[in-house]
mmCIF file of C-alpha atoms and ligand atoms in Angstrom:
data_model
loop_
_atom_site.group_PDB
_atom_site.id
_atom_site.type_symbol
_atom_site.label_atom_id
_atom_site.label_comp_id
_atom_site.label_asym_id
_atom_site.label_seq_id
_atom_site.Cartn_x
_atom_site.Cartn_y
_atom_site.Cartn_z
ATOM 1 C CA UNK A 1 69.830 -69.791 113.066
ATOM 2 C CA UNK A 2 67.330 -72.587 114.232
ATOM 3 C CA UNK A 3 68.816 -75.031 116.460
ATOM 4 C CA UNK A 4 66.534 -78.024 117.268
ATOM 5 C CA UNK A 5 67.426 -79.165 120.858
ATOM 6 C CA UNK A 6 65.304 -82.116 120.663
ATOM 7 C CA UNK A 7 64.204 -84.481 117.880
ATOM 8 C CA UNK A 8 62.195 -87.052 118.323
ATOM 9 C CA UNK A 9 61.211 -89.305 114.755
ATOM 10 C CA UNK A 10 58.961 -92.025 115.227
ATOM 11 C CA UNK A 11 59.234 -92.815 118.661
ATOM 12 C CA UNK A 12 57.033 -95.765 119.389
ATOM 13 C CA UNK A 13 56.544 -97.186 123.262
ATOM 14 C CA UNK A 14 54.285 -100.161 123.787
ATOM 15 C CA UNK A 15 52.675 -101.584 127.543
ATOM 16 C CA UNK A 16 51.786 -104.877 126.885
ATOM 17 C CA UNK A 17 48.903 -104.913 124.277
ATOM 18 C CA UNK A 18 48.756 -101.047 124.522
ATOM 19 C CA UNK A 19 50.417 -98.292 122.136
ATOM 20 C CA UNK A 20 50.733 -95.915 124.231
ATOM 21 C CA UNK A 21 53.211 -93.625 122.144
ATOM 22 C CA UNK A 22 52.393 -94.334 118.972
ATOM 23 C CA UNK A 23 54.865 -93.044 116.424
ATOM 24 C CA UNK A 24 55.151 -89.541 117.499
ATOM 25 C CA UNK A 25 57.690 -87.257 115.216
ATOM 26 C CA UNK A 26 58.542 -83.499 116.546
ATOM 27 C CA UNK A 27 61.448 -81.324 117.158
ATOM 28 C CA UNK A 28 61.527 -78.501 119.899
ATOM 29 C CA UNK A 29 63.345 -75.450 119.056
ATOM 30 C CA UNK A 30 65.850 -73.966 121.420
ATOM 31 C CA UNK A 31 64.814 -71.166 123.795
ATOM 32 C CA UNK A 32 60.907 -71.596 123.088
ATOM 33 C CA UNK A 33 58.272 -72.978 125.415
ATOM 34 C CA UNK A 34 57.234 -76.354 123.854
ATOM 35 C CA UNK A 35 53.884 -77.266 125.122
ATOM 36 C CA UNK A 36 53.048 -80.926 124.612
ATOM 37 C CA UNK A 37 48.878 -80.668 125.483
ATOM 38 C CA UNK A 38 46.440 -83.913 125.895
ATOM 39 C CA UNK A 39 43.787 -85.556 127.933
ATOM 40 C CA UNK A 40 44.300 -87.844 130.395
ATOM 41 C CA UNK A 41 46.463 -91.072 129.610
ATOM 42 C CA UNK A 42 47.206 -89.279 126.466
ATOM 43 C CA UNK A 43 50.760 -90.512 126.427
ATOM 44 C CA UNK A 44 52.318 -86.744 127.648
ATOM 45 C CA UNK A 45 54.367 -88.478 130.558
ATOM 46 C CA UNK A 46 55.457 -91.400 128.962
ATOM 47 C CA UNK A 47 57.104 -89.609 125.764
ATOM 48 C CA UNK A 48 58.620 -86.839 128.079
ATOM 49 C CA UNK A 49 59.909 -90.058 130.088
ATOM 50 C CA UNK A 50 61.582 -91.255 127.142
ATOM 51 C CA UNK A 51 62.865 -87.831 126.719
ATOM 52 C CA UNK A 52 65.082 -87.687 129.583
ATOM 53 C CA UNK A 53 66.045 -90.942 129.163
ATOM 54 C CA UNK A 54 64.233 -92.259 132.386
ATOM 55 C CA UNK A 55 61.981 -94.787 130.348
ATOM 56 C CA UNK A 56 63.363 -97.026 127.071
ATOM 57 C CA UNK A 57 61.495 -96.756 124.084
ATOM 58 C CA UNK A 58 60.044 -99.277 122.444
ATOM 59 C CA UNK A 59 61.484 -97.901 119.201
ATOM 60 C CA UNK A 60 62.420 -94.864 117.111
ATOM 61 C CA UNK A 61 64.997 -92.076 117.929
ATOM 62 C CA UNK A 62 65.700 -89.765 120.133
ATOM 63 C CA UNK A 63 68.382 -87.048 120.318
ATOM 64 C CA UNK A 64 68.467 -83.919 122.667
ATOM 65 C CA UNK A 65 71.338 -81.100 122.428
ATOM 66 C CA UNK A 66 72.547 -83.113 119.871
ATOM 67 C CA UNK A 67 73.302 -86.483 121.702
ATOM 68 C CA UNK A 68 71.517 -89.357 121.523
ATOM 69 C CA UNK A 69 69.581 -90.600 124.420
ATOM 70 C CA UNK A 70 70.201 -94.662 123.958
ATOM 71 C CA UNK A 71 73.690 -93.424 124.006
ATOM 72 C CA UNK A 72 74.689 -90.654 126.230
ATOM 73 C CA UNK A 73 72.448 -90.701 129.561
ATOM 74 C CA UNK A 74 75.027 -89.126 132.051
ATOM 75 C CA UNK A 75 75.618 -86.389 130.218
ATOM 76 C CA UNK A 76 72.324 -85.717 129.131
ATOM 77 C CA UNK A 77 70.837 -85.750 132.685
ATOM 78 C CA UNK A 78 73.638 -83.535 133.291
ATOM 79 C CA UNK A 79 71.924 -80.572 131.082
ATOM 80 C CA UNK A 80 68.535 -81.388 131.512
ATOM 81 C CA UNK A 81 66.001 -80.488 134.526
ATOM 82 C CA UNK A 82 63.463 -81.951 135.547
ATOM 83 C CA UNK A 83 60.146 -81.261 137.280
ATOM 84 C CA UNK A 84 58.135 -84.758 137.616
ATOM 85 C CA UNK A 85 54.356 -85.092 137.643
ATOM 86 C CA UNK A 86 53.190 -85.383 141.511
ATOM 87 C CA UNK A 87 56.674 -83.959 142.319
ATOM 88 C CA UNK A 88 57.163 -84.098 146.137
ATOM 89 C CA UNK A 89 60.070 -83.641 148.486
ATOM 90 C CA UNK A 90 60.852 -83.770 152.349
ATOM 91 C CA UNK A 91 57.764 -82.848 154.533
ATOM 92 C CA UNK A 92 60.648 -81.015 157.245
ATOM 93 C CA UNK A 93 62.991 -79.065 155.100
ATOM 94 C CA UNK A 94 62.759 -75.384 154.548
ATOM 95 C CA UNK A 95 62.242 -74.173 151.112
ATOM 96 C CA UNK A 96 66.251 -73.050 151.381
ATOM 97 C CA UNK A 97 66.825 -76.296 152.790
ATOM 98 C CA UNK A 98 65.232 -78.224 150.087
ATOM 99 C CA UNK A 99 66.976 -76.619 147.204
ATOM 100 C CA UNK A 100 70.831 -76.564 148.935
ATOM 101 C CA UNK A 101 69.858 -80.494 149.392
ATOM 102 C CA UNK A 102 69.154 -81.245 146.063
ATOM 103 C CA UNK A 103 71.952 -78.455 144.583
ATOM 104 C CA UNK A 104 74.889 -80.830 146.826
ATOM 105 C CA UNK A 105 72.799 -84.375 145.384
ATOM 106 C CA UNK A 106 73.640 -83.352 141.964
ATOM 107 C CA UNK A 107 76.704 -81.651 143.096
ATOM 108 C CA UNK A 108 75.570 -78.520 141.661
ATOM 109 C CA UNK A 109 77.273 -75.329 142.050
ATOM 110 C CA UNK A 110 74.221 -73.477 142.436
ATOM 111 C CA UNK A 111 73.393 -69.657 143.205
ATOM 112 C CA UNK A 112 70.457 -70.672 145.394
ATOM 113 C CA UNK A 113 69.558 -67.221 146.205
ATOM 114 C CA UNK A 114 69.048 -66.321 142.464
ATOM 115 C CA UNK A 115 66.995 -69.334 142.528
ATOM 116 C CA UNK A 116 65.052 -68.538 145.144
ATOM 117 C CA UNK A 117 64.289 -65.563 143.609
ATOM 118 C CA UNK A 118 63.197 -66.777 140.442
ATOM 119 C CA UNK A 119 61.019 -68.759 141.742
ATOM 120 C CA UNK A 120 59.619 -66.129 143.708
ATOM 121 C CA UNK A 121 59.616 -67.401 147.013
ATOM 122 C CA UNK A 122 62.059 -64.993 149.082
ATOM 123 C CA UNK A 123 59.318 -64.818 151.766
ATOM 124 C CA UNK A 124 58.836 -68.086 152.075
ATOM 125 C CA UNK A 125 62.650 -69.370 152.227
ATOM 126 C CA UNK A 126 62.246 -70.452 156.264
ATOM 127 C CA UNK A 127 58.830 -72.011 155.428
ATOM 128 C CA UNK A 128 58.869 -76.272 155.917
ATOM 129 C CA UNK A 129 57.723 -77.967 152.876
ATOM 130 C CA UNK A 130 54.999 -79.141 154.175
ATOM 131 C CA UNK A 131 53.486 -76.218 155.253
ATOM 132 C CA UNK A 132 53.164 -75.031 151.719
ATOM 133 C CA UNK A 133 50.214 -74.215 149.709
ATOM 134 C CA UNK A 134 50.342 -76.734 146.257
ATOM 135 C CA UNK A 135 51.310 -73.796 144.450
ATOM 136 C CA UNK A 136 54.361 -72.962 146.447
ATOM 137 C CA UNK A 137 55.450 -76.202 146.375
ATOM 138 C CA UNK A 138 55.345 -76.591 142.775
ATOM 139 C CA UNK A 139 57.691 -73.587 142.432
ATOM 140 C CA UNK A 140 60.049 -75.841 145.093
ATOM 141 C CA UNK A 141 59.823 -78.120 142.363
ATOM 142 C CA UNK A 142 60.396 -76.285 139.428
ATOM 143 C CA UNK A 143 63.649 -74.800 141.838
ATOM 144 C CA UNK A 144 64.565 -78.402 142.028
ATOM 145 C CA UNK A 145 64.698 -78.919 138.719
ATOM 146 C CA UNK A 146 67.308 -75.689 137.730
ATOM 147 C CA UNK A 147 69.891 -76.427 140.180
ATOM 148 C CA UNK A 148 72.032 -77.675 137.670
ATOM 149 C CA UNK A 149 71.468 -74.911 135.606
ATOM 150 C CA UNK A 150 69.842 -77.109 132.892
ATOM 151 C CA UNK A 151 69.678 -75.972 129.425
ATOM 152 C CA UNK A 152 66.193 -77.870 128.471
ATOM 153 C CA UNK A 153 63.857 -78.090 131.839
ATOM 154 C CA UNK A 154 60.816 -80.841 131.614
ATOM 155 C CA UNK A 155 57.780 -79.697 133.357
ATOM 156 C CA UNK A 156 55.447 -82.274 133.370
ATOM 157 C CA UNK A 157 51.947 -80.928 134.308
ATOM 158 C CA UNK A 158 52.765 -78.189 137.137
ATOM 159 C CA UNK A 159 49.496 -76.489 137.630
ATOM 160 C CA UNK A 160 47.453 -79.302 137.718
ATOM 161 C CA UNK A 161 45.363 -79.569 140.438
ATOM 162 C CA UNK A 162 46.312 -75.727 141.595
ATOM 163 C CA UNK A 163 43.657 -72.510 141.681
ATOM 164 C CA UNK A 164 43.800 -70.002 138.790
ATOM 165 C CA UNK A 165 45.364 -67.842 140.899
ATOM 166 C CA UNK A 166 48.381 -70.463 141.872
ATOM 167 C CA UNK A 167 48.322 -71.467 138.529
ATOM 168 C CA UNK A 168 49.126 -67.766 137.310
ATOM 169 C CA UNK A 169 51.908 -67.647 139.559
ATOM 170 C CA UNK A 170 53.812 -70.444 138.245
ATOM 171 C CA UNK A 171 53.126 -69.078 134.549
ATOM 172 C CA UNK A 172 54.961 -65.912 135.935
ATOM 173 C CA UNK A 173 57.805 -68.189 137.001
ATOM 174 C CA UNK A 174 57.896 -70.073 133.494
ATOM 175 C CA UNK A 175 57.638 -66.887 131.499
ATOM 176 C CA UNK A 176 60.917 -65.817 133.668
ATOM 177 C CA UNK A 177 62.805 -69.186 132.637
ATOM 178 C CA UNK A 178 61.734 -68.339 129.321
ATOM 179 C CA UNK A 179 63.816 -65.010 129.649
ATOM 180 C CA UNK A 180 66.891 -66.615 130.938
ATOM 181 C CA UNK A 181 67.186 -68.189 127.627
ATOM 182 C CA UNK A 182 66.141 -71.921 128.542
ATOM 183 C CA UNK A 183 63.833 -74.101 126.682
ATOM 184 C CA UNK A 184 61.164 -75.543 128.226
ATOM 185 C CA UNK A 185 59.233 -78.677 128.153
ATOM 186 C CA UNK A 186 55.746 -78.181 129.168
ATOM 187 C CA UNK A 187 53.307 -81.012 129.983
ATOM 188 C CA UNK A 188 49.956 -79.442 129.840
ATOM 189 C CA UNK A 189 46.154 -80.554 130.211
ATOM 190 C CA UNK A 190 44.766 -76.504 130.101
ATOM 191 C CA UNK A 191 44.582 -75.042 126.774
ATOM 192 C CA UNK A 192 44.529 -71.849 128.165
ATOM 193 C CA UNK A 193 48.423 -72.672 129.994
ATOM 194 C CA UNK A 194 49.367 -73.921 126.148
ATOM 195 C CA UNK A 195 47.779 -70.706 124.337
ATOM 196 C CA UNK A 196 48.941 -67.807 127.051
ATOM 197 C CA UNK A 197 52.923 -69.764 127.028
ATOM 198 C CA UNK A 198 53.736 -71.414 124.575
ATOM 199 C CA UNK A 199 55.892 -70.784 121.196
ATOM 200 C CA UNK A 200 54.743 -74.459 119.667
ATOM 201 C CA UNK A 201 52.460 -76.636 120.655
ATOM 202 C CA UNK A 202 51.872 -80.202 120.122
ATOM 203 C CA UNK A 203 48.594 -82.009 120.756
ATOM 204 C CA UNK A 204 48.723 -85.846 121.640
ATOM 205 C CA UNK A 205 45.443 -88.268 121.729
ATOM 206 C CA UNK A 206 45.609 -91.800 122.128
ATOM 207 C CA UNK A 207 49.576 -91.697 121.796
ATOM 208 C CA UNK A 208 49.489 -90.127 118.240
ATOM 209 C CA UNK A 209 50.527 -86.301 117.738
ATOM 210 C CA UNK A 210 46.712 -84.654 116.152
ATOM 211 C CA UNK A 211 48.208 -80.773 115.677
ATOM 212 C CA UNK A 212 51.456 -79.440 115.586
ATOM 213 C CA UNK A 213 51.978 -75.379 114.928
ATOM 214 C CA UNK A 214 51.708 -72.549 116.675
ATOM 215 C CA UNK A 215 48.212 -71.335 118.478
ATOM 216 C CA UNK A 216 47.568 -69.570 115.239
ATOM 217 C CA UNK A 217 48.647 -71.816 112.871
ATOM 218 C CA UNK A 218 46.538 -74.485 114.164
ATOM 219 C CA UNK A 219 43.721 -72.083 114.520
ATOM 220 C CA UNK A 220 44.015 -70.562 111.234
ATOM 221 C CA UNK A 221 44.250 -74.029 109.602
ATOM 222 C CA UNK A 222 41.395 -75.902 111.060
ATOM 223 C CA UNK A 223 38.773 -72.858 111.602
ATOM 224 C CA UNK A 224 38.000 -70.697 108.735
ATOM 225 C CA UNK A 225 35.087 -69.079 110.716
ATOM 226 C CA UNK A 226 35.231 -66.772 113.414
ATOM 227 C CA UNK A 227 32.501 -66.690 116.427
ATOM 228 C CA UNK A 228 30.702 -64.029 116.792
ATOM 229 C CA UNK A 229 28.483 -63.458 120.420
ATOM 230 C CA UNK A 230 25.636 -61.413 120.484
ATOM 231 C CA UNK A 231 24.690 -60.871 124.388
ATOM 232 C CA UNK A 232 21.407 -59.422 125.830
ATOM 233 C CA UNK A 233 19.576 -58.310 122.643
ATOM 234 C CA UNK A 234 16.093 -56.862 122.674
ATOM 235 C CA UNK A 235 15.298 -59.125 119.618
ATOM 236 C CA UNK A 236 15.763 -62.554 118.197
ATOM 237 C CA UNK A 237 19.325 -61.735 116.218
ATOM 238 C CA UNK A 238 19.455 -65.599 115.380
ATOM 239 C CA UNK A 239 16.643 -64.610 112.315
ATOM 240 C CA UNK A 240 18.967 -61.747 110.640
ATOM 241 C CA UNK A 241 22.182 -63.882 111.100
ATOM 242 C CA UNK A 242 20.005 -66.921 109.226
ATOM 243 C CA UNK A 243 18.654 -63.979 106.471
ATOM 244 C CA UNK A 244 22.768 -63.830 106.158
ATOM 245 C CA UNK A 245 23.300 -66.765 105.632
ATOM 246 C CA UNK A 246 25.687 -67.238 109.075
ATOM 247 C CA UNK A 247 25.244 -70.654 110.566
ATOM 248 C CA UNK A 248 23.998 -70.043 114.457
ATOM 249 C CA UNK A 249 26.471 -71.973 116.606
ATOM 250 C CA UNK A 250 24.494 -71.522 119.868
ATOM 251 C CA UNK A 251 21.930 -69.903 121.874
ATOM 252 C CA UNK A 252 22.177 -69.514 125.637
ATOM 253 C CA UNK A 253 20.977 -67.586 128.227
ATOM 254 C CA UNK A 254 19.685 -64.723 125.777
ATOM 255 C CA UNK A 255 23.406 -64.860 123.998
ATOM 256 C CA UNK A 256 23.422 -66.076 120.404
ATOM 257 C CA UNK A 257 27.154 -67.215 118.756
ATOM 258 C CA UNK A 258 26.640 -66.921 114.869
ATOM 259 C CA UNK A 259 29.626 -67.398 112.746
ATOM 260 C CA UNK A 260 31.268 -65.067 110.390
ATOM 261 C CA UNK A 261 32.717 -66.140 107.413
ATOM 262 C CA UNK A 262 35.176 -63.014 107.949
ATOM 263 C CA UNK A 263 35.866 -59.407 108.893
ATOM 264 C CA UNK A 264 33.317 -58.205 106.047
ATOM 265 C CA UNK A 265 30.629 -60.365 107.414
ATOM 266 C CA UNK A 266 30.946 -59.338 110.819
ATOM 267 C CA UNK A 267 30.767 -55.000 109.440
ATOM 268 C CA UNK A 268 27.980 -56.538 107.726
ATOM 269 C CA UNK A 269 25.827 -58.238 110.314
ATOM 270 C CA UNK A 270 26.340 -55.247 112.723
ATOM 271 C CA UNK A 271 25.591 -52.886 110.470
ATOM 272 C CA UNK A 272 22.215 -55.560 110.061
ATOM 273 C CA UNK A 273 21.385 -54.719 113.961
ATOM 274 C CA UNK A 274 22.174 -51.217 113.771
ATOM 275 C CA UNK A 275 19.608 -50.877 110.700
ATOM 276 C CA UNK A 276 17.176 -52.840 112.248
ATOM 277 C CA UNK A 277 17.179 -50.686 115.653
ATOM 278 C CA UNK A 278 18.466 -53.757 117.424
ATOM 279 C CA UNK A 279 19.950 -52.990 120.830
ATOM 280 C CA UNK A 280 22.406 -55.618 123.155
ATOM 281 C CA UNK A 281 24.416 -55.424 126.311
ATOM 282 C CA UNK A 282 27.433 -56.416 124.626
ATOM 283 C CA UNK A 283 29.394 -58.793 121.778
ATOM 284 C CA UNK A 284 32.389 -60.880 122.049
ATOM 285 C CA UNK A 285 34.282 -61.512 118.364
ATOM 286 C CA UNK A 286 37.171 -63.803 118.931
ATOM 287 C CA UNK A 287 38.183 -66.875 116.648
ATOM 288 C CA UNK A 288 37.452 -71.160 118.193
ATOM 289 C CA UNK A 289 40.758 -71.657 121.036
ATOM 290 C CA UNK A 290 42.463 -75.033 121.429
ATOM 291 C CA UNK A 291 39.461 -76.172 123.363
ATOM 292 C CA UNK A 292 37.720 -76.160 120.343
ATOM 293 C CA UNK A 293 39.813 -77.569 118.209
ATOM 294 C CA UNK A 294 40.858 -80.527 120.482
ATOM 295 C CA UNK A 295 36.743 -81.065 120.070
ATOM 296 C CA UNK A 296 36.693 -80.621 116.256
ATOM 297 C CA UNK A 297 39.618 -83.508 116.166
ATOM 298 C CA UNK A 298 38.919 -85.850 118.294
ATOM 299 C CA UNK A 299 35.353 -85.358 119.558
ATOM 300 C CA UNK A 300 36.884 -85.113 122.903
ATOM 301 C CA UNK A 301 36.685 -82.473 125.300
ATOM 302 C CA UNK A 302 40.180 -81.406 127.385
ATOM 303 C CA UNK A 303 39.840 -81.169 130.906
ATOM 304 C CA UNK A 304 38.688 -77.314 131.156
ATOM 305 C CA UNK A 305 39.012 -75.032 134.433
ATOM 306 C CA UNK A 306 35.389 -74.831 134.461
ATOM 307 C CA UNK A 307 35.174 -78.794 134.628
ATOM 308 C CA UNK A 308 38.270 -78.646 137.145
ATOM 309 C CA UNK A 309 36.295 -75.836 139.640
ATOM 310 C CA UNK A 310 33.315 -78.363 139.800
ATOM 311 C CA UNK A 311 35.552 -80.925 141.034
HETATM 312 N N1 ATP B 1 54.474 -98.255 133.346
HETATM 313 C C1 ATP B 1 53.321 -98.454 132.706
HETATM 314 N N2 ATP B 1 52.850 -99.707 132.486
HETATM 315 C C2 ATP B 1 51.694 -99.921 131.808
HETATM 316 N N3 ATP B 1 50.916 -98.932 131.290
HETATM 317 C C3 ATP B 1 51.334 -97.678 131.487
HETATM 318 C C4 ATP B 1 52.553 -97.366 132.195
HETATM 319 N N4 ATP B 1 52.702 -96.030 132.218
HETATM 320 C C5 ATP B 1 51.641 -95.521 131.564
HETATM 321 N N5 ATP B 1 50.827 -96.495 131.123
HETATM 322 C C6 ATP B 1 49.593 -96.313 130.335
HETATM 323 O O1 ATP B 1 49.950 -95.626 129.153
HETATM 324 C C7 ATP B 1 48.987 -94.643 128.812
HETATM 325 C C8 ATP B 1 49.658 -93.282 128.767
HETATM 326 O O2 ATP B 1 50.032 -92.914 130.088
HETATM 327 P P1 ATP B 1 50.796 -91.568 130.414
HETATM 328 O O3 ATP B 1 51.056 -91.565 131.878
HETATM 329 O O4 ATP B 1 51.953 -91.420 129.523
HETATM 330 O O5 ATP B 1 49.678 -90.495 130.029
HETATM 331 P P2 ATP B 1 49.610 -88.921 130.367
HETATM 332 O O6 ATP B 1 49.243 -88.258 129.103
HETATM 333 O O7 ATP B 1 50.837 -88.491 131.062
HETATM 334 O O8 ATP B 1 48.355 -88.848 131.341
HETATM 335 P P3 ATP B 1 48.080 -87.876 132.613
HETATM 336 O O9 ATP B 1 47.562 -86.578 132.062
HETATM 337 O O10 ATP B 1 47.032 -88.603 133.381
HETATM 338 O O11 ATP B 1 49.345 -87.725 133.375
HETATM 339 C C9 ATP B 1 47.898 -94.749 129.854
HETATM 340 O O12 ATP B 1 46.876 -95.571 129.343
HETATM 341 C C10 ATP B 1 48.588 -95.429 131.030
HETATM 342 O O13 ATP B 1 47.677 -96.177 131.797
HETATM 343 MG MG1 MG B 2 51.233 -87.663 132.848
#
């Protein structure tokens, strides 16, 4: 059966003159990876805030495994973990250090060697925290965060600012929560993090929830189309895709993106080269991504890794 660990209905917060949750409605299912994806000063922190009872809304409801939040903080915080954007700890504790600290702050009985090794840093155990790389020191974090063995853990944004391959690594340790059976709460700016994790995703602009499904569902619902690449041809393929009908989405670099209407129209056109002796290096098929879409809604683009890389 579907149990709904959290429900949020209308949940309003307001900074002065600014809305910036703006009557948000969602539930998160237990066990899946919830990913909760926006721009910056989208409104991601301050609703997961409210979440864990750390900020006050400004109105609406909250409950989470069952409770509500106005009503029951201690024992809420009590099954909850949390992993807080910018998360830091002590420059000159260990990594074992570090995670028996905050185990005997909760007074958690926690197995901090199964923790370690979840978290994937046995080799690093003697290591001081400041010595880390970010991406080590995220995975402290997300340690931090499941020493009370919590059955919903909060991750607000914890490969921002990390290299793809960092980034990968902390997937890997999110995948493994995942297994254990938690839910989890992921704060996300990368499309790519929402589409390789997550079960359900929300998308937030401007403090108002834009899409709500899964990958596919949103996908499938706001692109009928599906892109079609044609890379390195011998000949202008951009004049038989028109002939087709297919609307030419770009042209770059010798690679034209046509789209297909559907699986017949793709047989169709490249059946089209092949009669017309066209040759190419290669073709990419794949429907839009979240990127995409976040553009379609909001004429917005997310922050992308490319964008990030140039930093
Ligand atoms: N305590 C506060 N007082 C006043 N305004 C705030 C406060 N916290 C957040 N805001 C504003 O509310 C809006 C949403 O902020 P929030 O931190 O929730 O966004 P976010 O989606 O988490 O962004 P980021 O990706 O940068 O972390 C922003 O415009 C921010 O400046
Ligand atoms: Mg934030």
């Amino acid at each position: 059966m579907v149990e709904d660990v959290i429900k949020v209905k209308d949940l309003v917060k307001v900074y002065g003159e600014l809305r910036a949750v703006d009557s948000i409605t969602f539930d998160v299912e237990k066990g899946e990876v919830f990913a909760f994806l926006g721009p910056n000063g989208a409104g991601k922190t301050t609703t997961v805030e409210m979440i864990e009872t750390l900020r006050t809304p400004t109105s609406g409801s909250i409950e989470i495994l069952g409770m509500d939040v106005k009503k029951n903080r201690p024992e809420i915080l009590k099954r909850i973990g949390i992993l807080p954007q910018d998360f830091s700890s002590f420059d000159r504790l260990t990594v074992e250090e570090t995670i028996k600290y905050y185990a005997d702050l909760f007074s958690a009985k926690c197995d901090v060697e199964k923790l370690i090794k979840l978290v994937n840093l046995g080799e690093h155990r003697k290591q001081l925290y400041m010595n880390l790389s970010g991406g080590l020191k995220q995975r402290v974090g997300i340690a931090v965060s499941l020493v009370n063995d919590p059955e919903i853990v909060f991750l607000d944004e914890p490969t921002t600012g990390l290299d793809p391959r960092a980034r990968h690594d902390v997937w890997d340790v999110i995948s493994g929560l995942k297994k254990e059976g938690k839910t989890i709460f992921l704060t996300t700016h990368y499309m790519e993090e929402a589409e390789v994790l997550a079960d359900y995703i929300g998308i937030i602009s401007k403090g108002k929830i834009i899409a709500y499904g899964t990958t596919n569902e949103l996908i499938d619902k706001h692109f009928k189309t599906i892109n079609v690449t044609i890379k390195g041809a011998d000949e202008d393929v951009s004049q038989i895709a028109r002939t087709m009908g297919m609307p030419i989405k770009s042209t770059e670099n010798g690679n034209v993106t046509v789209e297909a209407a559907g699986n017949d129209q793709i047989v169709e056109f490249l059946n089209s080269l092949k009669a017309k002796g066209v040759s190419y290096m290669s073709m990419d098929i794949r429907k839009p991504n979240l990127e995409e879409l976040f553009l379609v809604l909001t004429g917005e683009s997310l922050i992308t890794e490319e964008q990030e890389a140039k930093k």
